[in-house]
Amino acid sequence: MSRDRDAARWLALGRGGGRKGRVGGPPRGPARVAERHARAASRARRVRARVPDPAPGERISPRGHGVLIPVAVYGAAGALAVVALVWTEWHGVRRPEAALAFGALIAAGEAIRCVEAPPGPVRGGGAHDPRGEPAPVAAAGALGYALLGRLGGEPAASGVLQVVTVVVAASLAGLVVPLALGCPADSGHAARRVLTVAFAATCFQPLHRTGRLAAWLGHGPYVVGYLLALLALTALCDAVLGAALARARTGRPYGPLGPLLRDELRALGGVGAAVCATGVVMALTVAVAGLWPLPVLAVPLLLIQYSYRRYAGIRATYRQTIASLARSTEIAGYTPAGHARKVAALSRAVGRELGFSGPRLTVLEYAALMHDIGQLSLLDPVPAGATEPLPAAEQRRIALLGGAVVRQTGVPAEVAVVVERQADPYREQPLAARIVRAVNAYTELVSAPAAEGAAGAAALRALERLRLSTARDFDPVVVEALAAVLSRQVYGRPR
């Protein structure tokens, strides 16, 4: 190929001292770029020769590390629940009126978590975006019972294992209504609740029962500060568990935990703070006034839950509107069916690989959905909707028109900027635009009629083409992140 001959020529110039005064030494300028391209092509060919193509319909099994994390979390929560149930059955329930009141509150919170709950925004792989604590009333009741030291001025003597038993039994009883309404049971949230409640009870109940907490902190504001610090630590543990489960669910066992942990911590800033504060207030109020204030204390959380569900419904409707607008190019015959959805799914996965989270992921997904909207200005559709083979001026015109359309939709301005910069050299693009452009080119290459053969071979050839174009068009970092995502077989598979 002429490109290979050019690379060889530049390599010869670089190694042989093509510039005056440079004899030997590492190649620079075009020679360095050509050498990098040659190495990338050689690496792709070696991978293609080493990895056999999957058979049609074959599904690659997930890596062991990705399965180990949920097995450990679910196994620990299940073993703790069994031990607690057996212990409580053997020793009986202490202060059954408190166990019944808090258990009823937890069960009611689980039962109403599905009322008017809109469908959550769907991620690329089919997983729902985190919307915070799905049952704040149940979570506050569980934490309040874990921190219950006294009941109406008398010792409650609940114990760690009895707290776990009440939380498990009440959660199971409260799941009957959501399951009957067709709401799926979230085993991840259930396991996290069991472990975090057990952690909070372990840090409080033994110290209170033995009197060490009163001896160290007394009965004044220091106890409140200890409870708040304990709940903050409990929330952090819950966020770590949620991030670990999310990493295993998305098939990224070796990926960074930081972006996922930031997502979990960001969700705690709203409903999570209200849940922790209400749990402390419940424990302190019941210790003095008895059980009757529990329903009153749960009312604010009910209002918060209702408002948050309405807000989540508005966001879901907004995203569905954007997805419908993105499908206009498919309905008009400018792009293949499902192209925008595929680009958005894979762009989101690559964004997570590069550390995107929260609002940056949302901007990336919206831009990926609407990156081809400018093709509506074309008189004749491009074959297969592929814009990469078009002249640079035509690509630029389509990108600018697409950005102008996107600005009229009311999405954040960053989305329009990403769409407008699709045809620029990658060094002048924001990172989100680099991701969308590389993913769009890859999707067009593997979907083109010329991409004959097995899917694995077509993917490797597409990646090789992208790597050979990293001098101007594609960011090498983005291309390698795309290769990492594809190598884990997370794109297009349920998570």
Tab-separated table of C-alpha atoms in Angstrom:
chain	number	residue	atom	x	y	z
A	1	MET	CA	0.000	0.000	0.000
A	2	SER	CA	1.103	3.569	-0.666
A	3	ARG	CA	0.611	4.453	2.999
A	4	ASP	CA	2.964	1.677	4.049
A	5	ARG	CA	5.550	2.859	1.492
A	6	ASP	CA	5.248	6.411	2.844
A	7	ALA	CA	5.720	5.142	6.377
A	8	ALA	CA	8.800	3.197	5.327
A	9	ARG	CA	10.177	6.270	3.553
A	10	TRP	CA	9.694	8.452	6.611
A	11	LEU	CA	11.228	5.804	8.827
A	12	ALA	CA	14.246	5.670	6.521
A	13	LEU	CA	14.577	9.447	6.628
A	14	GLY	CA	14.294	9.540	10.407
A	15	ARG	CA	16.773	6.771	11.087
A	16	GLY	CA	19.191	7.786	8.401
A	17	GLY	CA	19.403	11.464	9.299
A	18	GLY	CA	17.017	13.046	6.770
A	19	ARG	CA	17.784	16.461	8.302
A	20	LYS	CA	21.135	18.025	8.324
A	21	GLY	CA	22.987	17.548	11.589
A	22	ARG	CA	20.858	14.625	12.732
A	23	VAL	CA	22.600	11.299	12.461
A	24	GLY	CA	20.893	8.459	14.275
A	25	GLY	CA	18.903	9.087	17.429
A	26	PRO	CA	15.143	8.772	17.826
A	27	PRO	CA	13.026	9.889	14.852
A	28	ARG	CA	11.154	13.169	15.067
A	29	GLY	CA	8.335	14.906	13.249
A	30	PRO	CA	6.686	12.889	10.456
A	31	ALA	CA	9.155	10.065	10.985
A	32	ARG	CA	8.012	9.666	14.573
A	33	VAL	CA	4.373	9.643	13.520
A	34	ALA	CA	5.078	7.053	10.830
A	35	GLU	CA	6.940	4.857	13.276
A	36	ARG	CA	4.025	5.015	15.717
A	37	HIS	CA	1.620	4.071	12.931
A	38	ALA	CA	3.814	1.146	11.922
A	39	ARG	CA	3.967	-0.121	15.507
A	40	ALA	CA	0.187	0.212	15.899
A	41	ALA	CA	-0.455	-1.665	12.661
A	42	SER	CA	1.986	-4.398	13.637
A	43	ARG	CA	0.361	-4.730	17.060
A	44	ALA	CA	-3.101	-4.972	15.509
A	45	ARG	CA	-1.921	-7.672	13.112
A	46	ARG	CA	-0.376	-9.644	15.980
A	47	VAL	CA	-3.585	-9.402	17.996
A	48	ARG	CA	-5.619	-10.455	14.972
A	49	ALA	CA	-3.385	-13.484	14.469
A	50	ARG	CA	-3.464	-14.420	18.146
A	51	VAL	CA	-7.167	-13.952	18.969
A	52	PRO	CA	-9.578	-16.196	17.028
A	53	ASP	CA	-12.735	-14.629	15.659
A	54	PRO	CA	-15.851	-15.492	17.683
A	55	ALA	CA	-18.433	-17.647	15.997
A	56	PRO	CA	-21.710	-15.955	15.016
A	57	GLY	CA	-23.855	-15.554	18.120
A	58	GLU	CA	-21.032	-16.608	20.425
A	59	ARG	CA	-20.930	-14.755	23.723
A	60	ILE	CA	-17.632	-14.327	25.490
A	61	SER	CA	-17.816	-15.111	29.187
A	62	PRO	CA	-16.948	-12.314	31.615
A	63	ARG	CA	-13.593	-12.249	33.331
A	64	GLY	CA	-13.225	-13.802	36.731
A	65	HIS	CA	-12.417	-10.557	38.479
A	66	GLY	CA	-15.661	-9.032	37.247
A	67	VAL	CA	-17.660	-11.871	38.804
A	68	LEU	CA	-15.693	-11.995	42.054
A	69	ILE	CA	-16.854	-8.612	43.373
A	70	PRO	CA	-20.641	-9.217	43.238
A	71	VAL	CA	-20.157	-12.772	44.509
A	72	ALA	CA	-18.226	-11.451	47.511
A	73	VAL	CA	-20.777	-8.687	48.254
A	74	TYR	CA	-23.858	-10.889	47.828
A	75	GLY	CA	-22.205	-13.769	49.657
A	76	ALA	CA	-21.264	-11.606	52.651
A	77	ALA	CA	-24.744	-10.053	52.828
A	78	GLY	CA	-26.446	-13.453	52.495
A	79	ALA	CA	-24.235	-15.122	55.112
A	80	LEU	CA	-24.774	-12.242	57.542
A	81	ALA	CA	-28.531	-12.400	57.004
A	82	VAL	CA	-28.645	-16.158	57.647
A	83	VAL	CA	-26.539	-15.890	60.809
A	84	ALA	CA	-28.691	-13.030	62.093
A	85	LEU	CA	-31.959	-14.894	61.430
A	86	VAL	CA	-30.705	-18.029	63.163
A	87	TRP	CA	-29.413	-16.057	66.153
A	88	THR	CA	-32.659	-14.110	66.521
A	89	GLU	CA	-34.731	-17.287	66.245
A	90	TRP	CA	-32.636	-18.865	68.968
A	91	HIS	CA	-32.513	-15.927	71.409
A	92	GLY	CA	-35.817	-14.229	70.608
A	93	VAL	CA	-36.603	-10.601	69.797
A	94	ARG	CA	-35.831	-7.968	72.401
A	95	ARG	CA	-38.201	-5.036	72.691
A	96	PRO	CA	-40.559	-6.426	70.030
A	97	GLU	CA	-42.611	-3.216	69.893
A	98	ALA	CA	-39.566	-1.287	68.606
A	99	ALA	CA	-38.703	-4.054	66.140
A	100	LEU	CA	-42.304	-4.104	64.868
A	101	ALA	CA	-42.539	-0.300	64.519
A	102	PHE	CA	-39.250	0.116	62.678
A	103	GLY	CA	-39.913	-3.015	60.629
A	104	ALA	CA	-43.279	-1.639	59.518
A	105	LEU	CA	-41.632	1.658	58.553
A	106	ILE	CA	-38.953	-0.141	56.509
A	107	ALA	CA	-41.525	-2.393	54.805
A	108	ALA	CA	-43.743	0.585	53.970
A	109	GLY	CA	-40.770	2.458	52.517
A	110	GLU	CA	-39.886	-0.510	50.306
A	111	ALA	CA	-43.521	-0.931	49.248
A	112	ILE	CA	-43.975	2.652	48.055
A	113	ARG	CA	-40.651	2.919	46.239
A	114	CYS	CA	-42.360	1.884	42.988
A	115	VAL	CA	-45.305	4.307	43.178
A	116	GLU	CA	-45.138	6.763	40.254
A	117	ALA	CA	-41.527	5.771	39.597
A	118	PRO	CA	-40.724	6.739	35.982
A	119	PRO	CA	-38.456	4.652	33.823
A	120	GLY	CA	-34.906	5.716	34.509
A	121	PRO	CA	-32.617	7.041	31.786
A	122	VAL	CA	-31.084	4.099	30.037
A	123	ARG	CA	-27.366	3.844	29.613
A	124	GLY	CA	-25.663	2.516	26.603
A	125	GLY	CA	-25.471	-1.000	27.857
A	126	GLY	CA	-28.988	-1.172	29.171
A	127	ALA	CA	-28.244	-0.323	32.794
A	128	HIS	CA	-30.228	2.462	34.408
A	129	ASP	CA	-28.576	5.596	35.597
A	130	PRO	CA	-28.307	5.855	39.377
A	131	ARG	CA	-31.067	8.050	40.746
A	132	GLY	CA	-29.980	8.057	44.372
A	133	GLU	CA	-31.559	6.005	47.132
A	134	PRO	CA	-34.656	4.291	45.652
A	135	ALA	CA	-36.383	3.912	49.048
A	136	PRO	CA	-35.334	6.778	51.352
A	137	VAL	CA	-38.000	6.072	53.973
A	138	ALA	CA	-36.838	2.463	54.335
A	139	ALA	CA	-33.181	3.514	54.416
A	140	ALA	CA	-33.795	6.123	57.125
A	141	GLY	CA	-35.791	3.629	59.185
A	142	ALA	CA	-33.041	1.027	58.917
A	143	LEU	CA	-30.339	3.488	59.967
A	144	GLY	CA	-32.505	4.839	62.774
A	145	TYR	CA	-33.015	1.336	64.171
A	146	ALA	CA	-29.287	0.601	63.881
A	147	LEU	CA	-28.546	3.719	65.991
A	148	LEU	CA	-31.330	3.102	68.533
A	149	GLY	CA	-29.830	2.927	72.006
A	150	ARG	CA	-32.783	3.805	74.198
A	151	LEU	CA	-36.558	3.611	73.822
A	152	GLY	CA	-38.604	6.081	75.805
A	153	GLY	CA	-35.798	6.551	78.322
A	154	GLU	CA	-35.120	2.823	78.788
A	155	PRO	CA	-32.384	0.682	77.166
A	156	ALA	CA	-33.456	-0.744	73.820
A	157	ALA	CA	-30.908	-3.608	73.844
A	158	SER	CA	-31.447	-4.417	70.189
A	159	GLY	CA	-28.045	-5.790	69.274
A	160	VAL	CA	-26.332	-5.976	65.898
A	161	LEU	CA	-27.799	-9.305	64.746
A	162	GLN	CA	-31.342	-8.346	65.713
A	163	VAL	CA	-30.985	-5.105	63.739
A	164	VAL	CA	-29.900	-7.109	60.681
A	165	THR	CA	-32.781	-9.538	61.154
A	166	VAL	CA	-35.406	-6.788	61.332
A	167	VAL	CA	-33.978	-5.006	58.271
A	168	VAL	CA	-33.837	-8.216	56.197
A	169	ALA	CA	-37.312	-9.399	57.193
A	170	ALA	CA	-38.915	-5.991	56.670
A	171	SER	CA	-37.187	-5.504	53.304
A	172	LEU	CA	-38.412	-8.885	52.076
A	173	ALA	CA	-41.935	-8.125	53.257
A	174	GLY	CA	-41.880	-4.721	51.568
A	175	LEU	CA	-40.779	-6.182	48.217
A	176	VAL	CA	-44.110	-7.954	47.748
A	177	VAL	CA	-45.915	-4.857	46.478
A	178	PRO	CA	-43.175	-3.672	44.044
A	179	LEU	CA	-42.860	-7.155	42.584
A	180	ALA	CA	-46.630	-7.363	42.177
A	181	LEU	CA	-46.566	-4.018	40.319
A	182	GLY	CA	-43.839	-5.260	37.998
A	183	CYS	CA	-40.955	-3.305	39.499
A	184	PRO	CA	-37.720	-5.314	39.395
A	185	ALA	CA	-36.064	-6.151	42.698
A	186	ASP	CA	-32.633	-4.538	42.999
A	187	SER	CA	-30.460	-7.153	44.679
A	188	GLY	CA	-27.508	-4.782	44.696
A	189	HIS	CA	-29.310	-2.187	46.833
A	190	ALA	CA	-30.574	-4.912	49.165
A	191	ALA	CA	-27.077	-6.323	49.720
A	192	ARG	CA	-25.621	-2.864	50.237
A	193	ARG	CA	-28.304	-2.004	52.785
A	194	VAL	CA	-27.678	-5.158	54.795
A	195	LEU	CA	-23.923	-4.552	54.909
A	196	THR	CA	-24.090	-0.817	55.632
A	197	VAL	CA	-26.723	-1.202	58.352
A	198	ALA	CA	-24.651	-3.970	59.926
A	199	PHE	CA	-21.604	-1.682	59.822
A	200	ALA	CA	-23.469	1.191	61.503
A	201	ALA	CA	-24.947	-1.104	64.162
A	202	THR	CA	-21.544	-2.670	64.866
A	203	CYS	CA	-19.986	0.757	65.402
A	204	PHE	CA	-22.783	1.892	67.745
A	205	GLN	CA	-24.596	-0.925	69.543
A	206	PRO	CA	-21.657	-2.547	71.445
A	207	LEU	CA	-20.325	0.832	72.600
A	208	HIS	CA	-23.747	1.950	73.801
A	209	ARG	CA	-24.611	-1.333	75.506
A	210	THR	CA	-21.356	-1.451	77.479
A	211	GLY	CA	-21.633	2.212	78.487
A	212	ARG	CA	-18.360	3.209	76.832
A	213	LEU	CA	-20.039	5.682	74.511
A	214	ALA	CA	-21.639	7.548	77.427
A	215	ALA	CA	-18.375	7.459	79.364
A	216	TRP	CA	-16.396	8.882	76.477
A	217	LEU	CA	-18.859	11.392	75.015
A	218	GLY	CA	-21.540	11.866	77.662
A	219	HIS	CA	-25.122	12.611	76.595
A	220	GLY	CA	-24.661	16.027	75.014
A	221	PRO	CA	-23.920	17.275	71.517
A	222	TYR	CA	-20.830	15.082	71.241
A	223	VAL	CA	-23.063	12.045	70.837
A	224	VAL	CA	-24.903	13.741	67.967
A	225	GLY	CA	-21.580	14.535	66.333
A	226	TYR	CA	-20.495	10.914	66.715
A	227	LEU	CA	-23.718	9.688	65.128
A	228	LEU	CA	-23.377	12.093	62.203
A	229	ALA	CA	-19.739	11.099	61.656
A	230	LEU	CA	-20.710	7.432	61.833
A	231	LEU	CA	-23.438	7.896	59.246
A	232	ALA	CA	-21.052	9.823	56.995
A	233	LEU	CA	-18.627	6.906	57.172
A	234	THR	CA	-21.493	4.493	56.544
A	235	ALA	CA	-22.538	6.478	53.473
A	236	LEU	CA	-18.959	6.367	52.199
A	237	CYS	CA	-18.874	2.588	52.620
A	238	ASP	CA	-22.174	2.319	50.755
A	239	ALA	CA	-20.777	4.468	47.927
A	240	VAL	CA	-17.685	2.260	47.650
A	241	LEU	CA	-19.857	-0.866	47.493
A	242	GLY	CA	-22.074	0.736	44.850
A	243	ALA	CA	-19.085	1.771	42.735
A	244	ALA	CA	-17.549	-1.701	42.990
A	245	LEU	CA	-20.805	-3.360	41.925
A	246	ALA	CA	-21.214	-0.867	39.071
A	247	ARG	CA	-17.700	-1.604	37.844
A	248	ALA	CA	-18.405	-5.330	37.880
A	249	ARG	CA	-21.797	-4.837	36.191
A	250	THR	CA	-20.347	-2.781	33.346
A	251	GLY	CA	-17.623	-5.339	32.651
A	252	ARG	CA	-14.754	-3.065	33.671
A	253	PRO	CA	-12.982	-5.106	36.367
A	254	TYR	CA	-9.666	-3.349	35.707
A	255	GLY	CA	-11.047	0.104	35.017
A	256	PRO	CA	-10.662	3.059	37.379
A	257	LEU	CA	-13.001	3.169	40.361
A	258	GLY	CA	-12.794	6.957	40.758
A	259	PRO	CA	-15.445	8.065	38.207
A	260	LEU	CA	-17.960	5.504	39.448
A	261	LEU	CA	-17.273	6.481	43.053
A	262	ARG	CA	-17.796	10.139	42.171
A	263	ASP	CA	-21.180	9.251	40.705
A	264	GLU	CA	-22.176	7.489	43.919
A	265	LEU	CA	-20.932	10.329	46.129
A	266	ARG	CA	-22.735	12.890	43.976
A	267	ALA	CA	-25.992	10.983	44.454
A	268	LEU	CA	-25.444	11.042	48.229
A	269	GLY	CA	-25.378	14.845	48.254
A	270	GLY	CA	-29.143	15.098	47.786
A	271	VAL	CA	-31.430	12.380	49.077
A	272	GLY	CA	-28.579	10.633	50.887
A	273	ALA	CA	-27.948	13.598	53.198
A	274	ALA	CA	-31.649	13.782	54.058
A	275	VAL	CA	-31.731	10.038	54.773
A	276	CYS	CA	-28.740	10.215	57.129
A	277	ALA	CA	-30.076	13.275	58.978
A	278	THR	CA	-33.530	11.714	59.367
A	279	GLY	CA	-32.006	8.482	60.666
A	280	VAL	CA	-30.173	10.367	63.414
A	281	VAL	CA	-33.280	12.386	64.312
A	282	MET	CA	-35.350	9.194	64.503
A	283	ALA	CA	-32.903	7.516	66.866
A	284	LEU	CA	-32.618	10.552	69.160
A	285	THR	CA	-36.368	11.303	69.186
A	286	VAL	CA	-37.478	7.734	69.870
A	287	ALA	CA	-34.912	7.504	72.671
A	288	VAL	CA	-36.808	10.233	74.551
A	289	ALA	CA	-40.390	10.315	73.258
A	290	GLY	CA	-41.056	6.697	72.315
A	291	LEU	CA	-42.295	5.283	69.033
A	292	TRP	CA	-45.177	7.612	68.179
A	293	PRO	CA	-43.025	10.272	66.348
A	294	LEU	CA	-41.869	7.758	63.694
A	295	PRO	CA	-44.697	8.405	61.170
A	296	VAL	CA	-44.313	12.162	61.591
A	297	LEU	CA	-40.566	12.006	60.945
A	298	ALA	CA	-41.127	9.966	57.776
A	299	VAL	CA	-43.394	12.580	56.140
A	300	PRO	CA	-40.567	14.893	54.915
A	301	LEU	CA	-38.851	11.954	53.238
A	302	LEU	CA	-42.091	10.985	51.541
A	303	LEU	CA	-42.364	14.495	50.078
A	304	ILE	CA	-38.720	14.419	48.982
A	305	GLN	CA	-39.235	11.039	47.347
A	306	TYR	CA	-42.307	12.253	45.476
A	307	SER	CA	-40.529	15.409	44.232
A	308	TYR	CA	-37.455	13.465	43.194
A	309	ARG	CA	-39.524	10.953	41.247
A	310	ARG	CA	-41.254	13.750	39.374
A	311	TYR	CA	-37.908	15.309	38.543
A	312	ALA	CA	-36.576	11.943	37.344
A	313	GLY	CA	-39.660	11.566	35.158
A	314	ILE	CA	-39.025	14.954	33.536
A	315	ARG	CA	-35.412	14.002	32.836
A	316	ALA	CA	-36.451	10.692	31.326
A	317	THR	CA	-38.981	12.412	29.058
A	318	TYR	CA	-36.338	14.959	28.036
A	319	ARG	CA	-33.899	12.244	27.049
A	320	GLN	CA	-36.577	10.366	25.111
A	321	THR	CA	-37.292	13.580	23.189
A	322	ILE	CA	-33.620	13.898	22.277
A	323	ALA	CA	-33.485	10.240	21.228
A	324	SER	CA	-36.554	10.757	19.017
A	325	LEU	CA	-34.952	13.802	17.405
A	326	ALA	CA	-31.792	11.800	16.781
A	327	ARG	CA	-33.838	9.150	14.965
A	328	SER	CA	-35.041	11.707	12.429
A	329	THR	CA	-31.980	11.008	10.252
A	330	GLU	CA	-32.758	7.290	10.359
A	331	ILE	CA	-36.418	7.806	9.459
A	332	ALA	CA	-35.420	10.076	6.564
A	333	GLY	CA	-33.009	7.433	5.274
A	334	TYR	CA	-29.791	9.383	5.865
A	335	THR	CA	-28.277	6.965	8.411
A	336	PRO	CA	-28.784	3.242	9.081
A	337	ALA	CA	-31.331	2.219	11.671
A	338	GLY	CA	-29.906	2.193	15.179
A	339	HIS	CA	-26.696	4.014	14.212
A	340	ALA	CA	-27.132	6.920	16.663
A	341	ARG	CA	-27.981	4.560	19.506
A	342	LYS	CA	-24.903	2.429	18.823
A	343	VAL	CA	-22.625	5.448	18.690
A	344	ALA	CA	-24.103	6.818	21.922
A	345	ALA	CA	-23.707	3.478	23.712
A	346	LEU	CA	-20.112	2.980	22.691
A	347	SER	CA	-19.221	6.647	23.261
A	348	ARG	CA	-20.530	6.402	26.798
A	349	ALA	CA	-18.420	3.309	27.445
A	350	VAL	CA	-15.301	4.995	26.059
A	351	GLY	CA	-16.064	8.098	28.110
A	352	ARG	CA	-16.176	6.043	31.274
A	353	GLU	CA	-12.927	4.419	30.266
A	354	LEU	CA	-11.359	7.886	30.054
A	355	GLY	CA	-12.736	9.009	33.410
A	356	PHE	CA	-15.971	10.757	32.435
A	357	SER	CA	-18.768	10.811	34.983
A	358	GLY	CA	-22.004	12.598	35.766
A	359	PRO	CA	-22.725	15.686	33.616
A	360	ARG	CA	-19.788	15.047	31.255
A	361	LEU	CA	-21.227	11.641	30.391
A	362	THR	CA	-24.630	13.209	29.767
A	363	VAL	CA	-23.150	15.793	27.391
A	364	LEU	CA	-21.209	13.059	25.609
A	365	GLU	CA	-24.281	10.870	25.206
A	366	TYR	CA	-26.479	13.693	23.885
A	367	ALA	CA	-23.798	14.757	21.403
A	368	ALA	CA	-23.359	11.177	20.213
A	369	LEU	CA	-27.098	10.811	19.703
A	370	MET	CA	-27.329	13.960	17.584
A	371	HIS	CA	-23.936	13.948	15.848
A	372	ASP	CA	-25.498	13.202	12.417
A	373	ILE	CA	-28.389	15.655	12.631
A	374	GLY	CA	-26.642	17.949	10.139
A	375	GLN	CA	-27.078	15.358	7.367
A	376	LEU	CA	-30.674	16.519	7.031
A	377	SER	CA	-29.287	19.445	5.002
A	378	LEU	CA	-27.989	17.119	2.272
A	379	LEU	CA	-29.961	16.849	-0.963
A	380	ASP	CA	-29.009	13.190	-1.405
A	381	PRO	CA	-28.176	10.822	1.437
A	382	VAL	CA	-24.568	9.690	1.813
A	383	PRO	CA	-24.150	5.949	1.115
A	384	ALA	CA	-24.707	4.109	4.437
A	385	GLY	CA	-24.676	7.494	6.201
A	386	ALA	CA	-20.846	7.425	6.351
A	387	THR	CA	-19.463	10.971	6.561
A	388	GLU	CA	-15.781	10.084	7.062
A	389	PRO	CA	-15.084	9.565	3.304
A	390	LEU	CA	-16.554	12.991	2.464
A	391	PRO	CA	-14.303	15.979	1.721
A	392	ALA	CA	-13.224	17.978	4.744
A	393	ALA	CA	-15.226	21.026	3.658
A	394	GLU	CA	-18.417	18.980	3.359
A	395	GLN	CA	-17.820	17.375	6.751
A	396	ARG	CA	-17.322	20.817	8.241
A	397	ARG	CA	-20.543	22.144	6.713
A	398	ILE	CA	-22.555	19.182	8.017
A	399	ALA	CA	-21.059	19.602	11.495
A	400	LEU	CA	-21.840	23.327	11.633
A	401	LEU	CA	-25.420	22.801	10.486
A	402	GLY	CA	-25.840	20.039	13.024
A	403	GLY	CA	-24.575	22.306	15.803
A	404	ALA	CA	-27.033	25.011	14.752
A	405	VAL	CA	-29.914	22.525	14.973
A	406	VAL	CA	-28.759	21.225	18.336
A	407	ARG	CA	-28.669	24.752	19.773
A	408	GLN	CA	-32.401	25.046	19.089
A	409	THR	CA	-33.262	21.971	21.165
A	410	GLY	CA	-32.469	23.503	24.542
A	411	VAL	CA	-29.688	21.064	25.438
A	412	PRO	CA	-26.546	22.392	27.156
A	413	ALA	CA	-24.312	24.505	24.921
A	414	GLU	CA	-21.479	21.987	25.352
A	415	VAL	CA	-23.479	19.477	23.296
A	416	ALA	CA	-23.682	21.857	20.331
A	417	VAL	CA	-19.953	22.572	20.599
A	418	VAL	CA	-19.162	18.850	20.443
A	419	VAL	CA	-21.350	18.425	17.345
A	420	GLU	CA	-19.892	21.499	15.623
A	421	ARG	CA	-16.285	20.416	16.135
A	422	GLN	CA	-16.637	16.954	14.603
A	423	ALA	CA	-14.705	17.832	11.429
A	424	ASP	CA	-11.813	19.670	13.125
A	425	PRO	CA	-8.362	18.151	13.629
A	426	TYR	CA	-8.467	16.256	16.883
A	427	ARG	CA	-5.905	18.525	18.574
A	428	GLU	CA	-8.408	21.392	18.226
A	429	GLN	CA	-11.383	19.377	19.506
A	430	PRO	CA	-12.654	18.940	23.045
A	431	LEU	CA	-12.221	15.421	24.363
A	432	ALA	CA	-15.922	14.602	23.974
A	433	ALA	CA	-15.777	15.500	20.276
A	434	ARG	CA	-12.729	13.279	19.837
A	435	ILE	CA	-14.609	10.382	21.374
A	436	VAL	CA	-17.711	10.839	19.225
A	437	ARG	CA	-15.692	11.162	16.039
A	438	ALA	CA	-13.586	8.058	16.694
A	439	VAL	CA	-16.582	5.968	17.733
A	440	ASN	CA	-18.635	7.164	14.762
A	441	ALA	CA	-15.837	6.270	12.360
A	442	TYR	CA	-15.418	2.846	13.944
A	443	THR	CA	-19.162	2.150	13.770
A	444	GLU	CA	-19.279	3.193	10.119
A	445	LEU	CA	-16.287	0.994	9.260
A	446	VAL	CA	-17.651	-2.154	10.900
A	447	SER	CA	-21.118	-1.540	9.434
A	448	ALA	CA	-19.987	-0.751	5.899
A	449	PRO	CA	-20.867	-3.204	3.117
A	450	ALA	CA	-17.138	-3.654	2.461
A	451	ALA	CA	-16.593	-4.997	6.003
A	452	GLU	CA	-16.906	-8.603	4.942
A	453	GLY	CA	-15.892	-11.558	7.082
A	454	ALA	CA	-16.335	-12.287	10.759
A	455	ALA	CA	-17.223	-9.522	13.192
A	456	GLY	CA	-13.919	-9.855	15.057
A	457	ALA	CA	-11.832	-9.420	11.904
A	458	ALA	CA	-13.897	-6.403	10.810
A	459	ALA	CA	-13.420	-4.785	14.227
A	460	LEU	CA	-9.664	-5.305	14.109
A	461	ARG	CA	-9.432	-3.888	10.600
A	462	ALA	CA	-11.474	-0.853	11.708
A	463	LEU	CA	-9.208	-0.268	14.705
A	464	GLU	CA	-6.171	-0.554	12.463
A	465	ARG	CA	-7.630	2.089	10.145
A	466	LEU	CA	-8.223	4.392	13.096
A	467	ARG	CA	-4.700	3.892	14.404
A	468	LEU	CA	-3.240	4.690	10.997
A	469	SER	CA	-5.169	7.999	11.007
A	470	THR	CA	-4.004	9.286	14.387
A	471	ALA	CA	-1.741	11.897	12.803
A	472	ARG	CA	-4.652	14.297	12.234
A	473	ASP	CA	-8.102	12.777	12.500
A	474	PHE	CA	-8.225	10.637	15.665
A	475	ASP	CA	-6.723	10.972	19.116
A	476	PRO	CA	-4.452	7.968	19.858
A	477	VAL	CA	-5.572	7.974	23.496
A	478	VAL	CA	-9.229	7.748	22.457
A	479	VAL	CA	-8.487	5.004	19.931
A	480	GLU	CA	-6.688	2.914	22.562
A	481	ALA	CA	-9.539	3.467	25.024
A	482	LEU	CA	-11.966	2.296	22.341
A	483	ALA	CA	-9.828	-0.786	21.769
A	484	ALA	CA	-9.810	-1.496	25.506
A	485	VAL	CA	-13.601	-1.234	25.696
A	486	LEU	CA	-14.061	-3.513	22.705
A	487	SER	CA	-11.563	-6.034	24.030
A	488	ARG	CA	-13.687	-6.515	27.142
A	489	GLN	CA	-16.732	-7.251	24.997
A	490	VAL	CA	-18.936	-4.762	26.873
A	491	TYR	CA	-20.385	-2.961	23.878
A	492	GLY	CA	-23.802	-4.151	22.861
A	493	ARG	CA	-24.105	-6.671	25.682
A	494	PRO	CA	-26.532	-6.512	28.586
A	495	ARG	CA	-24.995	-5.321	31.792
